[in-house]
Amino acid sequence: MIDLHSHSDRSDGALPPAGLLALAAANGVLGLALTDHDTTAGLDEAAAAARSHGVEFVPGTEISAAWHSQTIHVLGLWIDPACAVLRQAMAAQLDRRRRRLRAICDLLSHKGLPGERLHAMVEARSEVPTRTHLAAALVEEGCVRDARDAFRLHLGRGRAAHVAANWPPLDEVVGWILAAGGIASLAHPTRYALSSTALHRLLADFVAAGGRSLEIACGGNAAHHVGNCAALAIRYGLEVSVGSDFHGPQLPWNPLGRLAKLPDGTTPVWRNRGLHGHRDG
Ligand code: AMP
Ligand code: MN
Ligand code: MN
Ligand code: MN
């Protein structure tokens, strides 16, 4: 079993990288990519833990990008975290995240919520501030019932405290991944608010930018969904990746490493790249 999309507490996951690898080994995952949002901070710890558990490790990251005012996530797989271009890019992403956190908390304050306090809580807890952290802080402060409500009422698209982060354009983000010797895989293509026509344009632009792979199965995606994504991958000449998008054991319906079977005709991104743990590739 191969899982090429997961998060640790270096971004918005619950487990430290070593704990994530221990769980992967226990779940029978043979190859795992750690793909924290806009950071490579957990990769050394994860690689060392992978060696001790006999799990094949893929150094990765999930980078936030902009495409026609939509936020798009691009997985960088087999990246070299020491690459100077990538390091500088990650520093800039962190800066964007910090500025957005400030802006969101100011909007929360305007709504009568304890913006300053929420800001301090998130800053204290994470190097890489995400809306997941802010949602957790809103729950802890008793402002909302759960994280879902935090997004539904405040942080999600169209809500009063939604701030469109100033993410760099898609082609620039793909360029960072290529500079770091990595493979760019477009994450969870059906999670974006795009028409079918727009999704086709996105894929064409992604390929033109140097994107190589499409994440056709993410978490518990249904078989028909995986089949549709596989057809898109084949049409655009893209290899395919699969991943759980695991964030922590608190979401038991999305375990690390439970993944769909690869549809016929697809080329797994790990074929000929030194991963052996999947019956389909
Ligand atoms: P950010 O990258 O800071 O915009 O945060 C996005 C992260 O928030 C995603 O990677 C998810 O982990 C999480 N997220 C997005 N929407 C929701 C939601 N409706 N409920 C819970 N978590 C969400
Ligand atoms: Mn996340
Ligand atoms: Mn994502
Ligand atoms: Mn993710």
PDB file of C-alpha atoms and ligand atoms in Angstrom:
ATOM      1  CA  MET A   1       0.000   0.000   0.000  1.00  0.00           C
ATOM      2  CA  ILE A   2       1.300   3.422  -1.022  1.00  0.00           C
ATOM      3  CA  ASP A   3       0.046   6.699   0.496  1.00  0.00           C
ATOM      4  CA  LEU A   4       1.445   9.846  -1.084  1.00  0.00           C
ATOM      5  CA  HIS A   5      -0.471  12.545   0.823  1.00  0.00           C
ATOM      6  CA  SER A   6      -0.287  13.017   4.592  1.00  0.00           C
ATOM      7  CA  HIS A   7       0.187  15.730   7.214  1.00  0.00           C
ATOM      8  CA  SER A   8       2.134  15.932  10.461  1.00  0.00           C
ATOM      9  CA  ASP A   9       2.121  18.521  13.227  1.00  0.00           C
ATOM     10  CA  ARG A  10       4.721  20.496  11.254  1.00  0.00           C
ATOM     11  CA  SER A  11       1.638  21.856   9.458  1.00  0.00           C
ATOM     12  CA  ASP A  12      -1.969  21.033  10.404  1.00  0.00           C
ATOM     13  CA  GLY A  13      -1.702  17.324  11.227  1.00  0.00           C
ATOM     14  CA  ALA A  14      -2.084  15.937  14.733  1.00  0.00           C
ATOM     15  CA  LEU A  15       0.914  13.573  14.940  1.00  0.00           C
ATOM     16  CA  PRO A  16       4.628  14.371  14.952  1.00  0.00           C
ATOM     17  CA  PRO A  17       6.434  12.989  11.879  1.00  0.00           C
ATOM     18  CA  ALA A  18       7.849  10.007  13.824  1.00  0.00           C
ATOM     19  CA  GLY A  19       4.376   9.159  15.171  1.00  0.00           C
ATOM     20  CA  LEU A  20       2.942   9.362  11.671  1.00  0.00           C
ATOM     21  CA  LEU A  21       5.538   6.874  10.383  1.00  0.00           C
ATOM     22  CA  ALA A  22       4.875   4.527  13.313  1.00  0.00           C
ATOM     23  CA  LEU A  23       1.173   4.570  12.449  1.00  0.00           C
ATOM     24  CA  ALA A  24       1.931   4.028   8.763  1.00  0.00           C
ATOM     25  CA  ALA A  25       3.990   0.952   9.616  1.00  0.00           C
ATOM     26  CA  ALA A  26       1.247  -0.351  11.937  1.00  0.00           C
ATOM     27  CA  ASN A  27      -1.364   0.152   9.182  1.00  0.00           C
ATOM     28  CA  GLY A  28       0.731  -1.799   6.672  1.00  0.00           C
ATOM     29  CA  VAL A  29       1.645   1.224   4.546  1.00  0.00           C
ATOM     30  CA  LEU A  30       4.766   0.274   2.602  1.00  0.00           C
ATOM     31  CA  GLY A  31       5.480   3.670   1.051  1.00  0.00           C
ATOM     32  CA  LEU A  32       4.517   7.042   2.526  1.00  0.00           C
ATOM     33  CA  ALA A  33       4.940  10.663   1.467  1.00  0.00           C
ATOM     34  CA  LEU A  34       4.806  13.371   4.107  1.00  0.00           C
ATOM     35  CA  THR A  35       3.267  16.404   2.384  1.00  0.00           C
ATOM     36  CA  ASP A  36       2.833  19.150   4.949  1.00  0.00           C
ATOM     37  CA  HIS A  37       1.328  22.449   3.798  1.00  0.00           C
ATOM     38  CA  ASP A  38       4.016  24.829   2.521  1.00  0.00           C
ATOM     39  CA  THR A  39       6.823  23.361   4.598  1.00  0.00           C
ATOM     40  CA  THR A  40       9.517  20.697   4.507  1.00  0.00           C
ATOM     41  CA  ALA A  41      10.240  20.986   8.222  1.00  0.00           C
ATOM     42  CA  GLY A  42       9.183  17.427   9.128  1.00  0.00           C
ATOM     43  CA  LEU A  43      11.021  15.566   6.375  1.00  0.00           C
ATOM     44  CA  ASP A  44      14.279  14.733   8.211  1.00  0.00           C
ATOM     45  CA  GLU A  45      12.478  13.343  11.252  1.00  0.00           C
ATOM     46  CA  ALA A  46      10.070  11.422   9.021  1.00  0.00           C
ATOM     47  CA  ALA A  47      12.871   9.940   6.880  1.00  0.00           C
ATOM     48  CA  ALA A  48      14.746   8.705   9.962  1.00  0.00           C
ATOM     49  CA  ALA A  49      11.577   7.160  11.424  1.00  0.00           C
ATOM     50  CA  ALA A  50      10.764   5.561   8.047  1.00  0.00           C
ATOM     51  CA  ARG A  51      14.187   3.856   8.032  1.00  0.00           C
ATOM     52  CA  SER A  52      13.645   2.444  11.505  1.00  0.00           C
ATOM     53  CA  HIS A  53      10.167   1.121  10.583  1.00  0.00           C
ATOM     54  CA  GLY A  54      11.154  -0.234   7.165  1.00  0.00           C
ATOM     55  CA  VAL A  55       8.707   2.080   5.388  1.00  0.00           C
ATOM     56  CA  GLU A  56       9.796   3.517   2.041  1.00  0.00           C
ATOM     57  CA  PHE A  57       9.707   7.290   2.343  1.00  0.00           C
ATOM     58  CA  VAL A  58       8.947   9.974  -0.230  1.00  0.00           C
ATOM     59  CA  PRO A  59       9.933  13.511   0.789  1.00  0.00           C
ATOM     60  CA  GLY A  60       7.070  15.805  -0.159  1.00  0.00           C
ATOM     61  CA  THR A  61       5.100  18.952   0.459  1.00  0.00           C
ATOM     62  CA  GLU A  62       1.656  20.336  -0.457  1.00  0.00           C
ATOM     63  CA  ILE A  63       2.017  23.855  -1.815  1.00  0.00           C
ATOM     64  CA  SER A  64      -0.792  26.409  -2.007  1.00  0.00           C
ATOM     65  CA  ALA A  65      -1.062  28.141  -5.373  1.00  0.00           C
ATOM     66  CA  ALA A  66      -3.430  30.499  -7.173  1.00  0.00           C
ATOM     67  CA  TRP A  67      -5.108  29.811 -10.483  1.00  0.00           C
ATOM     68  CA  HIS A  68      -7.687  32.357 -11.706  1.00  0.00           C
ATOM     69  CA  SER A  69      -8.400  33.429  -8.106  1.00  0.00           C
ATOM     70  CA  GLN A  70      -8.907  29.814  -6.973  1.00  0.00           C
ATOM     71  CA  THR A  71      -6.628  28.243  -4.403  1.00  0.00           C
ATOM     72  CA  ILE A  72      -5.125  25.061  -5.831  1.00  0.00           C
ATOM     73  CA  HIS A  73      -2.954  22.571  -3.948  1.00  0.00           C
ATOM     74  CA  VAL A  74       0.049  21.066  -5.688  1.00  0.00           C
ATOM     75  CA  LEU A  75       1.895  18.090  -4.224  1.00  0.00           C
ATOM     76  CA  GLY A  76       5.650  18.131  -4.678  1.00  0.00           C
ATOM     77  CA  LEU A  77       6.903  14.535  -4.438  1.00  0.00           C
ATOM     78  CA  TRP A  78      10.538  13.363  -4.248  1.00  0.00           C
ATOM     79  CA  ILE A  79      11.631  16.941  -3.618  1.00  0.00           C
ATOM     80  CA  ASP A  80      15.052  17.900  -2.315  1.00  0.00           C
ATOM     81  CA  PRO A  81      14.319  20.072   0.739  1.00  0.00           C
ATOM     82  CA  ALA A  82      17.845  21.504   0.591  1.00  0.00           C
ATOM     83  CA  CYS A  83      17.148  23.180  -2.777  1.00  0.00           C
ATOM     84  CA  ALA A  84      17.750  26.925  -2.365  1.00  0.00           C
ATOM     85  CA  VAL A  85      14.871  27.903  -4.677  1.00  0.00           C
ATOM     86  CA  LEU A  86      12.440  25.768  -2.688  1.00  0.00           C
ATOM     87  CA  ARG A  87      13.721  27.009   0.676  1.00  0.00           C
ATOM     88  CA  GLN A  88      13.292  30.607  -0.337  1.00  0.00           C
ATOM     89  CA  ALA A  89       9.828  29.839  -1.716  1.00  0.00           C
ATOM     90  CA  MET A  90       8.751  28.132   1.526  1.00  0.00           C
ATOM     91  CA  ALA A  91       9.928  31.156   3.510  1.00  0.00           C
ATOM     92  CA  ALA A  92       7.780  33.386   1.293  1.00  0.00           C
ATOM     93  CA  GLN A  93       4.784  31.048   1.741  1.00  0.00           C
ATOM     94  CA  LEU A  94       5.206  31.212   5.515  1.00  0.00           C
ATOM     95  CA  ASP A  95       5.229  34.977   5.296  1.00  0.00           C
ATOM     96  CA  ARG A  96       1.977  34.921   3.298  1.00  0.00           C
ATOM     97  CA  ARG A  97       0.429  32.604   5.874  1.00  0.00           C
ATOM     98  CA  ARG A  98       1.415  34.878   8.754  1.00  0.00           C
ATOM     99  CA  ARG A  99       0.009  37.933   7.018  1.00  0.00           C
ATOM    100  CA  ARG A 100      -3.216  36.119   6.228  1.00  0.00           C
ATOM    101  CA  LEU A 101      -3.550  34.921   9.852  1.00  0.00           C
ATOM    102  CA  ARG A 102      -3.220  38.553  10.962  1.00  0.00           C
ATOM    103  CA  ALA A 103      -5.879  39.678   8.467  1.00  0.00           C
ATOM    104  CA  ILE A 104      -8.313  36.892   9.419  1.00  0.00           C
ATOM    105  CA  CYS A 105      -7.919  37.598  13.141  1.00  0.00           C
ATOM    106  CA  ASP A 106      -8.571  41.308  12.545  1.00  0.00           C
ATOM    107  CA  LEU A 107     -11.808  40.385  10.767  1.00  0.00           C
ATOM    108  CA  LEU A 108     -12.762  38.054  13.626  1.00  0.00           C
ATOM    109  CA  SER A 109     -12.191  40.931  16.070  1.00  0.00           C
ATOM    110  CA  HIS A 110     -14.507  43.138  14.004  1.00  0.00           C
ATOM    111  CA  LYS A 111     -17.156  40.469  14.451  1.00  0.00           C
ATOM    112  CA  GLY A 112     -16.743  40.650  18.230  1.00  0.00           C
ATOM    113  CA  LEU A 113     -14.658  37.496  18.549  1.00  0.00           C
ATOM    114  CA  PRO A 114     -11.377  37.429  20.529  1.00  0.00           C
ATOM    115  CA  GLY A 115      -9.149  37.915  17.467  1.00  0.00           C
ATOM    116  CA  GLU A 116      -6.012  38.887  19.405  1.00  0.00           C
ATOM    117  CA  ARG A 117      -6.254  35.889  21.657  1.00  0.00           C
ATOM    118  CA  LEU A 118      -6.924  33.513  18.766  1.00  0.00           C
ATOM    119  CA  HIS A 119      -3.941  34.996  16.928  1.00  0.00           C
ATOM    120  CA  ALA A 120      -1.667  34.399  19.928  1.00  0.00           C
ATOM    121  CA  MET A 121      -2.921  30.813  20.320  1.00  0.00           C
ATOM    122  CA  VAL A 122      -2.192  29.917  16.695  1.00  0.00           C
ATOM    123  CA  GLU A 123       1.203  31.663  16.698  1.00  0.00           C
ATOM    124  CA  ALA A 124       2.217  29.807  19.851  1.00  0.00           C
ATOM    125  CA  ARG A 125       1.224  26.423  18.467  1.00  0.00           C
ATOM    126  CA  SER A 126       2.449  26.286  14.952  1.00  0.00           C
ATOM    127  CA  GLU A 127       5.381  27.348  12.853  1.00  0.00           C
ATOM    128  CA  VAL A 128       3.086  27.152   9.820  1.00  0.00           C
ATOM    129  CA  PRO A 129      -0.245  28.748  10.687  1.00  0.00           C
ATOM    130  CA  THR A 130      -3.236  27.273   8.840  1.00  0.00           C
ATOM    131  CA  ARG A 131      -6.979  27.768   9.072  1.00  0.00           C
ATOM    132  CA  THR A 132      -7.103  24.329  10.712  1.00  0.00           C
ATOM    133  CA  HIS A 133      -5.214  25.766  13.690  1.00  0.00           C
ATOM    134  CA  LEU A 134      -7.502  28.772  13.811  1.00  0.00           C
ATOM    135  CA  ALA A 135     -10.576  26.540  13.676  1.00  0.00           C
ATOM    136  CA  ALA A 136      -9.220  24.529  16.623  1.00  0.00           C
ATOM    137  CA  ALA A 137      -8.590  27.746  18.573  1.00  0.00           C
ATOM    138  CA  LEU A 138     -12.152  28.939  17.854  1.00  0.00           C
ATOM    139  CA  VAL A 139     -13.472  25.645  19.237  1.00  0.00           C
ATOM    140  CA  GLU A 140     -11.276  25.853  22.335  1.00  0.00           C
ATOM    141  CA  GLU A 141     -12.384  29.398  23.052  1.00  0.00           C
ATOM    142  CA  GLY A 142     -15.991  28.265  22.856  1.00  0.00           C
ATOM    143  CA  CYS A 143     -16.724  30.478  19.831  1.00  0.00           C
ATOM    144  CA  VAL A 144     -18.000  27.547  17.741  1.00  0.00           C
ATOM    145  CA  ARG A 145     -19.057  23.953  18.400  1.00  0.00           C
ATOM    146  CA  ASP A 146     -16.587  22.228  16.112  1.00  0.00           C
ATOM    147  CA  ALA A 147     -14.091  22.819  13.316  1.00  0.00           C
ATOM    148  CA  ARG A 148     -16.740  22.284  10.684  1.00  0.00           C
ATOM    149  CA  ASP A 149     -18.751  25.160  12.134  1.00  0.00           C
ATOM    150  CA  ALA A 150     -15.624  27.307  12.294  1.00  0.00           C
ATOM    151  CA  PHE A 151     -15.310  26.997   8.510  1.00  0.00           C
ATOM    152  CA  ARG A 152     -19.059  27.186   7.888  1.00  0.00           C
ATOM    153  CA  LEU A 153     -19.593  30.305   9.985  1.00  0.00           C
ATOM    154  CA  HIS A 154     -16.322  32.220   9.784  1.00  0.00           C
ATOM    155  CA  LEU A 155     -13.324  30.878   7.861  1.00  0.00           C
ATOM    156  CA  GLY A 156     -14.774  29.273   4.733  1.00  0.00           C
ATOM    157  CA  ARG A 157     -15.212  30.771   1.268  1.00  0.00           C
ATOM    158  CA  GLY A 158     -17.824  33.511   1.289  1.00  0.00           C
ATOM    159  CA  ARG A 159     -17.816  34.011   5.079  1.00  0.00           C
ATOM    160  CA  ALA A 160     -17.004  37.328   6.756  1.00  0.00           C
ATOM    161  CA  ALA A 161     -13.576  36.275   8.030  1.00  0.00           C
ATOM    162  CA  HIS A 162     -12.518  34.591   4.811  1.00  0.00           C
ATOM    163  CA  VAL A 163      -9.301  36.034   3.455  1.00  0.00           C
ATOM    164  CA  ALA A 164      -8.042  34.968   0.062  1.00  0.00           C
ATOM    165  CA  ALA A 165      -4.370  34.391   0.682  1.00  0.00           C
ATOM    166  CA  ASN A 166      -2.122  35.947  -1.878  1.00  0.00           C
ATOM    167  CA  TRP A 167      -0.797  32.621  -3.169  1.00  0.00           C
ATOM    168  CA  PRO A 168       1.663  32.642  -6.070  1.00  0.00           C
ATOM    169  CA  PRO A 169       0.520  31.513  -9.524  1.00  0.00           C
ATOM    170  CA  LEU A 170       0.269  27.802 -10.302  1.00  0.00           C
ATOM    171  CA  ASP A 171       3.086  27.786 -12.875  1.00  0.00           C
ATOM    172  CA  GLU A 172       5.478  29.426 -10.423  1.00  0.00           C
ATOM    173  CA  VAL A 173       4.688  26.808  -7.768  1.00  0.00           C
ATOM    174  CA  VAL A 174       5.208  23.950 -10.232  1.00  0.00           C
ATOM    175  CA  GLY A 175       8.534  25.606 -11.140  1.00  0.00           C
ATOM    176  CA  TRP A 176       9.694  25.443  -7.498  1.00  0.00           C
ATOM    177  CA  ILE A 177       8.931  21.729  -7.384  1.00  0.00           C
ATOM    178  CA  LEU A 178      10.816  21.106 -10.616  1.00  0.00           C
ATOM    179  CA  ALA A 179      13.760  23.175  -9.336  1.00  0.00           C
ATOM    180  CA  ALA A 180      13.853  20.904  -6.279  1.00  0.00           C
ATOM    181  CA  GLY A 181      14.036  17.833  -8.541  1.00  0.00           C
ATOM    182  CA  GLY A 182      10.483  16.815  -7.642  1.00  0.00           C
ATOM    183  CA  ILE A 183       7.373  15.584  -9.420  1.00  0.00           C
ATOM    184  CA  ALA A 184       4.349  17.903  -9.315  1.00  0.00           C
ATOM    185  CA  SER A 185       1.013  16.166  -8.721  1.00  0.00           C
ATOM    186  CA  LEU A 186      -2.209  18.184  -8.723  1.00  0.00           C
ATOM    187  CA  ALA A 187      -3.968  17.420  -5.429  1.00  0.00           C
ATOM    188  CA  HIS A 188      -7.660  16.447  -5.040  1.00  0.00           C
ATOM    189  CA  PRO A 189      -8.828  17.849  -8.412  1.00  0.00           C
ATOM    190  CA  THR A 190     -12.542  17.622  -7.613  1.00  0.00           C
ATOM    191  CA  ARG A 191     -12.368  19.577  -4.361  1.00  0.00           C
ATOM    192  CA  TYR A 192     -12.137  22.926  -6.148  1.00  0.00           C
ATOM    193  CA  ALA A 193     -15.179  24.998  -7.040  1.00  0.00           C
ATOM    194  CA  LEU A 194     -14.594  24.644 -10.786  1.00  0.00           C
ATOM    195  CA  SER A 195     -16.890  23.826 -13.676  1.00  0.00           C
ATOM    196  CA  SER A 196     -15.932  20.886 -15.841  1.00  0.00           C
ATOM    197  CA  THR A 197     -14.647  23.282 -18.519  1.00  0.00           C
ATOM    198  CA  ALA A 198     -12.542  25.158 -15.973  1.00  0.00           C
ATOM    199  CA  LEU A 199     -11.124  21.896 -14.611  1.00  0.00           C
ATOM    200  CA  HIS A 200     -10.024  20.953 -18.132  1.00  0.00           C
ATOM    201  CA  ARG A 201      -8.334  24.339 -18.505  1.00  0.00           C
ATOM    202  CA  LEU A 202      -6.628  23.906 -15.152  1.00  0.00           C
ATOM    203  CA  LEU A 203      -5.250  20.528 -16.227  1.00  0.00           C
ATOM    204  CA  ALA A 204      -4.019  21.923 -19.537  1.00  0.00           C
ATOM    205  CA  ASP A 205      -2.281  24.809 -17.727  1.00  0.00           C
ATOM    206  CA  PHE A 206      -0.830  22.411 -15.154  1.00  0.00           C
ATOM    207  CA  VAL A 207       0.663  20.210 -17.893  1.00  0.00           C
ATOM    208  CA  ALA A 208       2.016  23.272 -19.714  1.00  0.00           C
ATOM    209  CA  ALA A 209       3.711  24.385 -16.480  1.00  0.00           C
ATOM    210  CA  GLY A 210       5.483  21.022 -16.137  1.00  0.00           C
ATOM    211  CA  GLY A 211       2.997  19.139 -13.931  1.00  0.00           C
ATOM    212  CA  ARG A 212       3.400  15.381 -14.299  1.00  0.00           C
ATOM    213  CA  SER A 213       0.760  13.685 -12.163  1.00  0.00           C
ATOM    214  CA  LEU A 214      -2.843  13.871 -10.982  1.00  0.00           C
ATOM    215  CA  GLU A 215      -4.015  12.751  -7.546  1.00  0.00           C
ATOM    216  CA  ILE A 216      -6.907  10.564  -8.655  1.00  0.00           C
ATOM    217  CA  ALA A 217      -7.808   9.200  -5.224  1.00  0.00           C
ATOM    218  CA  CYS A 218      -7.742  11.274  -2.074  1.00  0.00           C
ATOM    219  CA  GLY A 219      -9.053   9.939   1.220  1.00  0.00           C
ATOM    220  CA  GLY A 220     -12.232   7.960   0.836  1.00  0.00           C
ATOM    221  CA  ASN A 221     -13.097   9.030  -2.726  1.00  0.00           C
ATOM    222  CA  ALA A 222     -15.714   6.749  -4.267  1.00  0.00           C
ATOM    223  CA  ALA A 223     -14.818   4.402  -7.138  1.00  0.00           C
ATOM    224  CA  HIS A 224     -16.785   6.354  -9.793  1.00  0.00           C
ATOM    225  CA  HIS A 225     -14.974   9.497  -8.738  1.00  0.00           C
ATOM    226  CA  VAL A 226     -11.593   7.789  -9.003  1.00  0.00           C
ATOM    227  CA  GLY A 227     -12.578   6.476 -12.431  1.00  0.00           C
ATOM    228  CA  ASN A 228     -13.497   9.967 -13.652  1.00  0.00           C
ATOM    229  CA  CYS A 229     -10.205  11.395 -12.409  1.00  0.00           C
ATOM    230  CA  ALA A 230      -8.284   8.518 -13.986  1.00  0.00           C
ATOM    231  CA  ALA A 231      -9.916   9.302 -17.335  1.00  0.00           C
ATOM    232  CA  LEU A 232      -8.775  12.925 -16.974  1.00  0.00           C
ATOM    233  CA  ALA A 233      -5.229  11.810 -16.150  1.00  0.00           C
ATOM    234  CA  ILE A 234      -5.121   9.575 -19.229  1.00  0.00           C
ATOM    235  CA  ARG A 235      -6.532  12.318 -21.443  1.00  0.00           C
ATOM    236  CA  TYR A 236      -3.885  14.829 -20.301  1.00  0.00           C
ATOM    237  CA  GLY A 237      -1.005  12.333 -20.343  1.00  0.00           C
ATOM    238  CA  LEU A 238      -0.559  12.545 -16.584  1.00  0.00           C
ATOM    239  CA  GLU A 239       0.703   9.855 -14.263  1.00  0.00           C
ATOM    240  CA  VAL A 240      -1.442   9.262 -11.173  1.00  0.00           C
ATOM    241  CA  SER A 241      -0.898   9.522  -7.433  1.00  0.00           C
ATOM    242  CA  VAL A 242      -3.045   8.390  -4.521  1.00  0.00           C
ATOM    243  CA  GLY A 243      -3.095   9.613  -0.938  1.00  0.00           C
ATOM    244  CA  SER A 244      -5.221   9.665   2.183  1.00  0.00           C
ATOM    245  CA  ASP A 245      -4.724  13.378   3.047  1.00  0.00           C
ATOM    246  CA  PHE A 246      -4.479  12.046   6.601  1.00  0.00           C
ATOM    247  CA  HIS A 247      -4.529  14.809   9.244  1.00  0.00           C
ATOM    248  CA  GLY A 248      -4.817  12.721  12.397  1.00  0.00           C
ATOM    249  CA  PRO A 249      -6.587   9.860  14.150  1.00  0.00           C
ATOM    250  CA  GLN A 250      -9.376  12.255  15.252  1.00  0.00           C
ATOM    251  CA  LEU A 251     -10.982  11.683  11.830  1.00  0.00           C
ATOM    252  CA  PRO A 252     -11.420   7.877  11.960  1.00  0.00           C
ATOM    253  CA  TRP A 253     -13.266   7.742   8.639  1.00  0.00           C
ATOM    254  CA  ASN A 254     -10.079   8.866   6.909  1.00  0.00           C
ATOM    255  CA  PRO A 255      -7.351   6.460   8.049  1.00  0.00           C
ATOM    256  CA  LEU A 256      -3.766   6.608   6.887  1.00  0.00           C
ATOM    257  CA  GLY A 257      -3.304   4.368   3.874  1.00  0.00           C
ATOM    258  CA  ARG A 258      -6.805   3.197   2.925  1.00  0.00           C
ATOM    259  CA  LEU A 259      -6.903   3.762  -0.778  1.00  0.00           C
ATOM    260  CA  ALA A 260      -8.759   2.903  -3.936  1.00  0.00           C
ATOM    261  CA  LYS A 261      -7.485   0.418  -6.493  1.00  0.00           C
ATOM    262  CA  LEU A 262      -5.866   2.056  -9.511  1.00  0.00           C
ATOM    263  CA  PRO A 263      -8.072   1.934 -12.633  1.00  0.00           C
ATOM    264  CA  ASP A 264      -6.731   0.151 -15.715  1.00  0.00           C
ATOM    265  CA  GLY A 265      -4.698   2.263 -18.090  1.00  0.00           C
ATOM    266  CA  THR A 266      -3.215   4.574 -15.467  1.00  0.00           C
ATOM    267  CA  THR A 267       0.498   4.921 -14.786  1.00  0.00           C
ATOM    268  CA  PRO A 268       1.320   5.234 -11.087  1.00  0.00           C
ATOM    269  CA  VAL A 269       3.705   8.090 -10.400  1.00  0.00           C
ATOM    270  CA  TRP A 270       5.864   5.755  -8.296  1.00  0.00           C
ATOM    271  CA  ARG A 271       6.526   3.291 -11.142  1.00  0.00           C
ATOM    272  CA  ASN A 272      10.281   3.293 -11.830  1.00  0.00           C
ATOM    273  CA  ARG A 273      10.828   5.715  -8.975  1.00  0.00           C
ATOM    274  CA  GLY A 274      11.931   3.219  -6.388  1.00  0.00           C
ATOM    275  CA  LEU A 275       8.688   2.442  -4.555  1.00  0.00           C
ATOM    276  CA  HIS A 276       7.485  -1.121  -4.590  1.00  0.00           C
ATOM    277  CA  GLY A 277       4.655  -1.324  -2.127  1.00  0.00           C
ATOM    278  CA  HIS A 278       1.524  -1.349  -4.300  1.00  0.00           C
ATOM    279  CA  ARG A 279      -0.013  -4.346  -6.018  1.00  0.00           C
ATOM    280  CA  ASP A 280      -0.972  -2.161  -8.994  1.00  0.00           C
ATOM    281  CA  GLY A 281       2.421  -0.756  -9.668  1.00  0.00           C
TER     282      GLY A 281
HETATM  283  P1  AMP B   1      -5.240  26.841   4.759  1.00  0.00           P
HETATM  284  O1  AMP B   1      -4.196  26.134   3.923  1.00  0.00           O
HETATM  285  O2  AMP B   1      -4.633  27.611   5.891  1.00  0.00           O
HETATM  286  O3  AMP B   1      -6.205  27.635   3.932  1.00  0.00           O
HETATM  287  O4  AMP B   1      -6.075  25.708   5.473  1.00  0.00           O
HETATM  288  C1  AMP B   1      -6.688  24.767   4.682  1.00  0.00           C
HETATM  289  C2  AMP B   1      -6.854  23.500   5.505  1.00  0.00           C
HETATM  290  O5  AMP B   1      -8.024  23.625   6.291  1.00  0.00           O
HETATM  291  C3  AMP B   1      -7.093  22.302   4.634  1.00  0.00           C
HETATM  292  O6  AMP B   1      -5.875  21.693   4.280  1.00  0.00           O
HETATM  293  C4  AMP B   1      -7.903  21.397   5.514  1.00  0.00           C
HETATM  294  O7  AMP B   1      -7.053  20.622   6.319  1.00  0.00           O
HETATM  295  C5  AMP B   1      -8.655  22.366   6.402  1.00  0.00           C
HETATM  296  N1  AMP B   1     -10.063  22.568   6.003  1.00  0.00           N
HETATM  297  C6  AMP B   1     -10.511  23.193   4.897  1.00  0.00           C
HETATM  298  N2  AMP B   1     -11.866  23.231   4.877  1.00  0.00           N
HETATM  299  C7  AMP B   1     -12.280  22.595   6.004  1.00  0.00           C
HETATM  300  C8  AMP B   1     -13.552  22.290   6.590  1.00  0.00           C
HETATM  301  N3  AMP B   1     -14.701  22.668   5.991  1.00  0.00           N
HETATM  302  N4  AMP B   1     -13.580  21.631   7.777  1.00  0.00           N
HETATM  303  C9  AMP B   1     -12.432  21.272   8.390  1.00  0.00           C
HETATM  304  N5  AMP B   1     -11.205  21.520   7.896  1.00  0.00           N
HETATM  305  C10 AMP B   1     -11.129  22.172   6.726  1.00  0.00           C
HETATM  306 MN    MN B   2      -4.809  20.567   5.859  1.00  0.00          MN
HETATM  307 MN    MN B   3      -5.179  20.039   0.131  1.00  0.00          MN
HETATM  308 MN    MN B   4      -3.528  17.798   2.319  1.00  0.00          MN
END
